[in-house]
CSV table of C-alpha atoms in Angstrom, one decimal:
chain,number,residue,atom,x,y,z
A,1222,UNK,CA,-13.5,2.9,-14.6
A,1223,UNK,CA,-10.4,1.3,-13.1
A,1224,UNK,CA,-11.3,-1.9,-11.3
A,1225,UNK,CA,-9.1,-4.4,-9.5
A,1226,UNK,CA,-10.8,-7.5,-8.1
A,1227,UNK,CA,-8.9,-10.0,-6.0
A,1228,UNK,CA,-9.9,-13.7,-5.6
A,1229,UNK,CA,-8.4,-16.9,-4.3
A,1230,UNK,CA,-8.3,-16.3,-0.6
A,1231,UNK,CA,-9.4,-18.8,2.0
A,1232,UNK,CA,-8.4,-21.0,4.8
A,1233,UNK,CA,-5.2,-23.0,4.3
A,1234,UNK,CA,-3.1,-25.1,6.7
A,1235,UNK,CA,0.4,-24.1,7.7
A,1236,UNK,CA,2.8,-25.3,5.1
A,1237,UNK,CA,0.2,-25.2,2.4
A,1238,UNK,CA,-0.1,-23.3,-0.8
A,1239,UNK,CA,-2.6,-20.8,-2.3
A,1240,UNK,CA,-2.8,-18.8,-5.5
A,1241,UNK,CA,-4.3,-15.3,-5.5
A,1242,UNK,CA,-5.5,-13.6,-8.6
A,1243,UNK,CA,-6.3,-10.0,-9.4
A,1244,UNK,CA,-8.5,-9.2,-12.4
A,1245,UNK,CA,-7.9,-5.8,-13.8
A,1246,UNK,CA,-10.2,-3.7,-16.0
A,1247,UNK,CA,-10.7,-0.2,-17.1
A,1248,UNK,CA,-7.1,0.6,-18.1
A,1249,UNK,CA,-4.3,-0.8,-20.2
A,1250,UNK,CA,-3.0,-3.4,-17.8
A,1251,UNK,CA,0.2,-4.1,-19.7
A,1252,UNK,CA,1.3,-0.5,-19.2
A,1253,UNK,CA,1.4,-0.5,-15.4
A,1254,UNK,CA,3.5,-2.1,-12.8
A,1255,UNK,CA,1.5,-3.8,-10.0
A,1256,UNK,CA,2.0,-4.6,-6.4
A,1257,UNK,CA,0.6,-6.9,-3.7
A,1258,UNK,CA,0.2,-5.3,-0.2
A,1259,UNK,CA,-1.1,-7.2,2.8
A,1260,UNK,CA,-2.7,-6.3,6.1
A,1261,UNK,CA,-2.8,-8.7,9.1
A,1262,UNK,CA,-5.9,-8.4,11.2
A,1263,UNK,CA,-5.7,-5.2,13.3
A,1264,UNK,CA,-2.2,-4.4,11.9
A,1265,UNK,CA,-0.7,-2.0,9.5
A,1266,UNK,CA,0.0,-2.3,5.8
A,1267,UNK,CA,2.9,-4.4,4.6
A,1268,UNK,CA,4.3,-4.3,1.0
A,1269,UNK,CA,4.6,-7.9,-0.3
A,1270,UNK,CA,5.7,-7.9,-3.9
A,1271,UNK,CA,6.1,-5.8,-7.0
A,1272,UNK,CA,6.2,-6.7,-10.7
A,1273,UNK,CA,7.0,-4.4,-13.6
A,1274,UNK,CA,4.7,-3.8,-16.5
A,1275,UNK,CA,6.3,-6.4,-18.8
A,1276,UNK,CA,6.8,-8.9,-16.0
A,1277,UNK,CA,10.5,-8.9,-16.5
A,1278,UNK,CA,11.4,-7.7,-13.0
A,1279,UNK,CA,10.0,-8.9,-9.7
A,1280,UNK,CA,10.7,-7.8,-6.1
A,1281,UNK,CA,9.8,-9.3,-2.7
A,1282,UNK,CA,9.7,-8.3,0.9
A,1283,UNK,CA,12.2,-10.3,3.0
A,1284,UNK,CA,9.3,-11.9,4.9
A,1285,UNK,CA,8.1,-13.7,1.8
A,1286,UNK,CA,11.2,-14.1,-0.4
A,1287,UNK,CA,11.6,-17.6,-1.5
A,1288,UNK,CA,8.1,-18.6,-0.6
A,1289,UNK,CA,5.9,-16.3,-2.8
A,1290,UNK,CA,6.0,-15.7,-6.5
A,1291,UNK,CA,4.4,-12.8,-8.3
A,1292,UNK,CA,3.5,-13.1,-11.9
A,1293,UNK,CA,1.1,-11.6,-14.5
A,1294,UNK,CA,-0.6,-12.4,-17.7
A,1295,UNK,CA,-1.0,-9.2,-19.7
A,1296,UNK,CA,-3.2,-11.0,-22.3
A,1297,UNK,CA,-5.6,-11.9,-19.6
A,1298,UNK,CA,-5.3,-8.6,-17.7
A,1299,UNK,CA,-4.5,-10.6,-14.6
A,1300,UNK,CA,-2.0,-10.4,-11.7
A,1301,UNK,CA,-1.1,-13.4,-9.6
A,1302,UNK,CA,0.5,-14.3,-6.3
A,1303,UNK,CA,1.6,-17.9,-5.7
A,1304,UNK,CA,2.1,-18.5,-2.0
A,1305,UNK,CA,3.7,-21.6,-0.6
A,1306,UNK,CA,5.1,-22.8,2.7
A,1307,UNK,CA,2.4,-20.6,4.3
A,1308,UNK,CA,2.8,-19.6,8.0
A,1309,UNK,CA,0.3,-18.3,10.5
A,1310,UNK,CA,1.9,-14.9,10.2
A,1311,UNK,CA,0.9,-14.8,6.5
A,1312,UNK,CA,-2.7,-14.5,7.7
A,1313,UNK,CA,-3.9,-11.2,6.2
A,1314,UNK,CA,-6.1,-9.4,3.7
A,1315,UNK,CA,-4.1,-9.3,0.5
A,1316,UNK,CA,-4.7,-6.2,-1.8
A,1317,UNK,CA,-3.5,-5.8,-5.3
A,1318,UNK,CA,-2.8,-2.3,-6.3
A,1319,UNK,CA,-1.7,-0.4,-9.4
A,1320,UNK,CA,1.5,1.7,-9.3
A,1321,UNK,CA,1.0,5.1,-10.8
A,1322,UNK,CA,2.7,5.4,-14.3
A,1323,UNK,CA,4.9,8.3,-13.4
A,1324,UNK,CA,5.4,8.2,-9.6
A,1325,UNK,CA,5.9,5.6,-7.0
A,1326,UNK,CA,2.5,5.7,-5.3
A,1327,UNK,CA,-0.4,3.2,-5.6
A,1328,UNK,CA,-3.3,5.0,-7.3
A,1329,UNK,CA,-5.9,2.2,-7.4
A,1330,UNK,CA,-6.5,-0.7,-5.0
A,1331,UNK,CA,-8.7,-3.7,-5.0
A,1332,UNK,CA,-11.0,-4.5,-2.1
A,1333,UNK,CA,-8.7,-7.4,-0.9
A,1334,UNK,CA,-9.0,-11.1,-0.3
A,1335,UNK,CA,-8.6,-12.7,3.1
A,1336,UNK,CA,-6.0,-15.5,3.5
A,1337,UNK,CA,-6.2,-17.4,6.8
A,1338,UNK,CA,-3.4,-19.8,7.7
A,1339,UNK,CA,-4.5,-22.1,10.5
A,1340,UNK,CA,-4.8,-25.7,11.4
B,650,UNK,CA,14.5,-3.2,7.3
B,651,UNK,CA,12.4,-1.4,10.0
B,652,UNK,CA,9.2,0.3,9.1
B,653,UNK,CA,9.0,4.1,8.9
B,654,UNK,CA,8.1,5.6,12.3
B,655,UNK,CA,4.7,7.2,12.8
B,656,UNK,CA,2.9,8.1,16.0
B,657,UNK,CA,0.4,5.4,16.9
B,658,UNK,CA,-2.4,7.9,17.4
B,659,UNK,CA,-3.3,11.5,17.1
B,660,UNK,CA,-6.5,13.4,17.9
B,661,UNK,CA,-8.1,16.7,17.3
B,662,UNK,CA,-11.4,18.5,17.5
B,663,UNK,CA,-13.5,19.5,14.4
B,664,UNK,CA,-12.1,22.5,12.7
B,665,UNK,CA,-8.6,22.1,14.2
B,666,UNK,CA,-5.5,21.1,12.4
B,667,UNK,CA,-3.3,18.1,13.1
B,668,UNK,CA,0.0,16.9,11.8
B,669,UNK,CA,1.2,13.3,11.5
B,670,UNK,CA,5.0,12.7,11.2
B,671,UNK,CA,6.7,9.9,9.3
B,672,UNK,CA,10.4,9.4,10.1
B,673,UNK,CA,12.8,7.3,8.1
B,674,UNK,CA,16.4,7.5,7.0
B,675,UNK,CA,18.6,8.8,4.2
B,676,UNK,CA,17.9,5.6,2.2
B,677,UNK,CA,14.2,6.2,2.0
B,678,UNK,CA,12.3,9.4,3.2
B,679,UNK,CA,15.4,11.6,3.3
B,680,UNK,CA,16.9,10.4,0.0
B,681,UNK,CA,13.9,10.6,-2.4
B,682,UNK,CA,10.8,12.7,-3.0
B,683,UNK,CA,8.7,9.5,-3.3
B,684,UNK,CA,6.7,9.8,0.0
B,685,UNK,CA,3.1,9.1,-0.2
B,686,UNK,CA,0.2,9.0,2.3
B,687,UNK,CA,-2.8,6.7,2.4
B,688,UNK,CA,-6.1,7.0,4.2
B,689,UNK,CA,-7.9,3.9,5.3
B,690,UNK,CA,-11.3,3.7,6.8
B,691,UNK,CA,-12.3,0.6,8.7
B,692,UNK,CA,-13.0,-2.3,6.4
B,693,UNK,CA,-12.0,-0.4,3.3
B,694,UNK,CA,-9.0,-0.4,1.0
B,695,UNK,CA,-6.4,2.4,1.4
B,696,UNK,CA,-6.7,5.4,-0.7
B,697,UNK,CA,-3.8,7.7,-1.7
B,698,UNK,CA,-4.2,11.3,-0.5
B,699,UNK,CA,-0.7,12.6,-1.0
B,700,UNK,CA,2.0,11.5,-3.3
B,701,UNK,CA,5.5,12.7,-4.2
B,702,UNK,CA,5.7,14.4,-0.8
B,703,UNK,CA,3.2,17.1,-1.4
B,704,UNK,CA,1.0,16.4,-4.5
B,705,UNK,CA,-2.7,15.7,-4.2
B,706,UNK,CA,-4.6,13.4,-6.5
B,707,UNK,CA,-7.6,14.9,-8.2
B,708,UNK,CA,-10.6,14.8,-6.0
B,709,UNK,CA,-8.7,14.9,-2.7
B,710,UNK,CA,-9.6,17.9,-0.5
B,711,UNK,CA,-7.0,20.7,-0.2
B,712,UNK,CA,-7.4,20.3,3.5
B,713,UNK,CA,-4.8,17.6,3.2
B,714,UNK,CA,-1.2,18.7,2.6
B,715,UNK,CA,2.2,17.1,2.8
B,716,UNK,CA,5.8,18.2,3.4
B,717,UNK,CA,9.2,16.9,4.1
B,718,UNK,CA,12.3,18.1,6.1
B,719,UNK,CA,15.3,15.9,6.2
B,720,UNK,CA,14.4,12.3,7.0
B,721,UNK,CA,10.9,13.3,8.3
B,722,UNK,CA,7.8,13.7,6.2
B,723,UNK,CA,4.6,15.2,7.5
B,724,UNK,CA,0.9,15.0,6.7
B,725,UNK,CA,-1.2,18.0,7.8
B,726,UNK,CA,-5.0,17.9,7.9
B,727,UNK,CA,-6.6,21.3,8.4
B,728,UNK,CA,-10.2,22.0,9.3
B,729,UNK,CA,-10.7,18.5,10.8
B,730,UNK,CA,-14.0,16.9,9.9
B,731,UNK,CA,-15.6,13.8,11.4
B,732,UNK,CA,-15.1,11.9,8.1
B,733,UNK,CA,-11.3,12.4,8.5
B,734,UNK,CA,-11.3,9.8,11.3
B,735,UNK,CA,-9.3,6.9,9.9
B,736,UNK,CA,-5.9,5.3,9.8
B,737,UNK,CA,-3.2,7.0,7.9
B,738,UNK,CA,-0.1,5.4,6.5
B,739,UNK,CA,3.0,6.9,5.0
B,740,UNK,CA,5.2,5.0,2.6
B,741,UNK,CA,8.4,5.8,0.7
B,742,UNK,CA,10.6,4.4,-2.0
B,743,UNK,CA,13.7,2.9,-0.5
B,744,UNK,CA,17.1,2.1,-2.0
B,745,UNK,CA,17.0,-1.2,-0.2
B,746,UNK,CA,16.2,-4.3,-2.2
B,747,UNK,CA,12.5,-4.2,-1.2
B,748,UNK,CA,12.0,-0.9,-3.0
B,749,UNK,CA,9.1,0.3,-0.8
B,750,UNK,CA,8.6,0.7,3.0
B,751,UNK,CA,5.4,1.5,4.9
B,752,UNK,CA,5.0,3.4,8.2
B,753,UNK,CA,3.3,1.6,11.1
B,754,UNK,CA,0.2,3.7,10.7
B,755,UNK,CA,-1.5,6.4,12.8
B,756,UNK,CA,-5.1,6.3,14.0
B,757,UNK,CA,-6.7,9.7,13.8
B,758,UNK,CA,-9.6,10.3,16.2
B,759,UNK,CA,-11.8,13.3,15.7
B,760,UNK,CA,-13.1,14.3,19.1
């Protein structure tokens, strides 16, 4: 069974940093591209970042470019999101999701981890 | 880049059909057959219900169908059921640097 479990969320002050993790199981992690998607309270979904299966290519939404870094450790079946210079508008539930191997859709999602940026 | 345009809300009675539109541009919806739709119940993670414009993942009811015309994609739900009440999001591949773009979401109310 495919499982994605996010962790690392919490309360952080504006300007602070946080590292999210996503533990993957039930599939060959190194064969799949992965994404982070966030959802601010009461708002819609927003794509944050994308990393290819080997980790050689990364892409970011304009809203987080230069502040967030996506990475992965295929030996540990783990996906990461290093977030720095955090702002109030980064407050959201952060989901990790698996990109389908042949298409562009996200076929499995984790339950999400809440990041709250507030003083 | 602006989000894809969806109606904020739609409603229907049990047994009826509803359609949710998703309008983009030639650089996203109109240019590629990589439109997908996600259903999200309150407090839950999204779940893909349509991908590649009109394909359904295994286990998804055939009451859900997708289509596209020009820069507008559509999700149709037939035979509405109470359990269909949820938020629905479209997304598309985009040739912009971000690679992906979401719609703003549509809240479906089953009356």
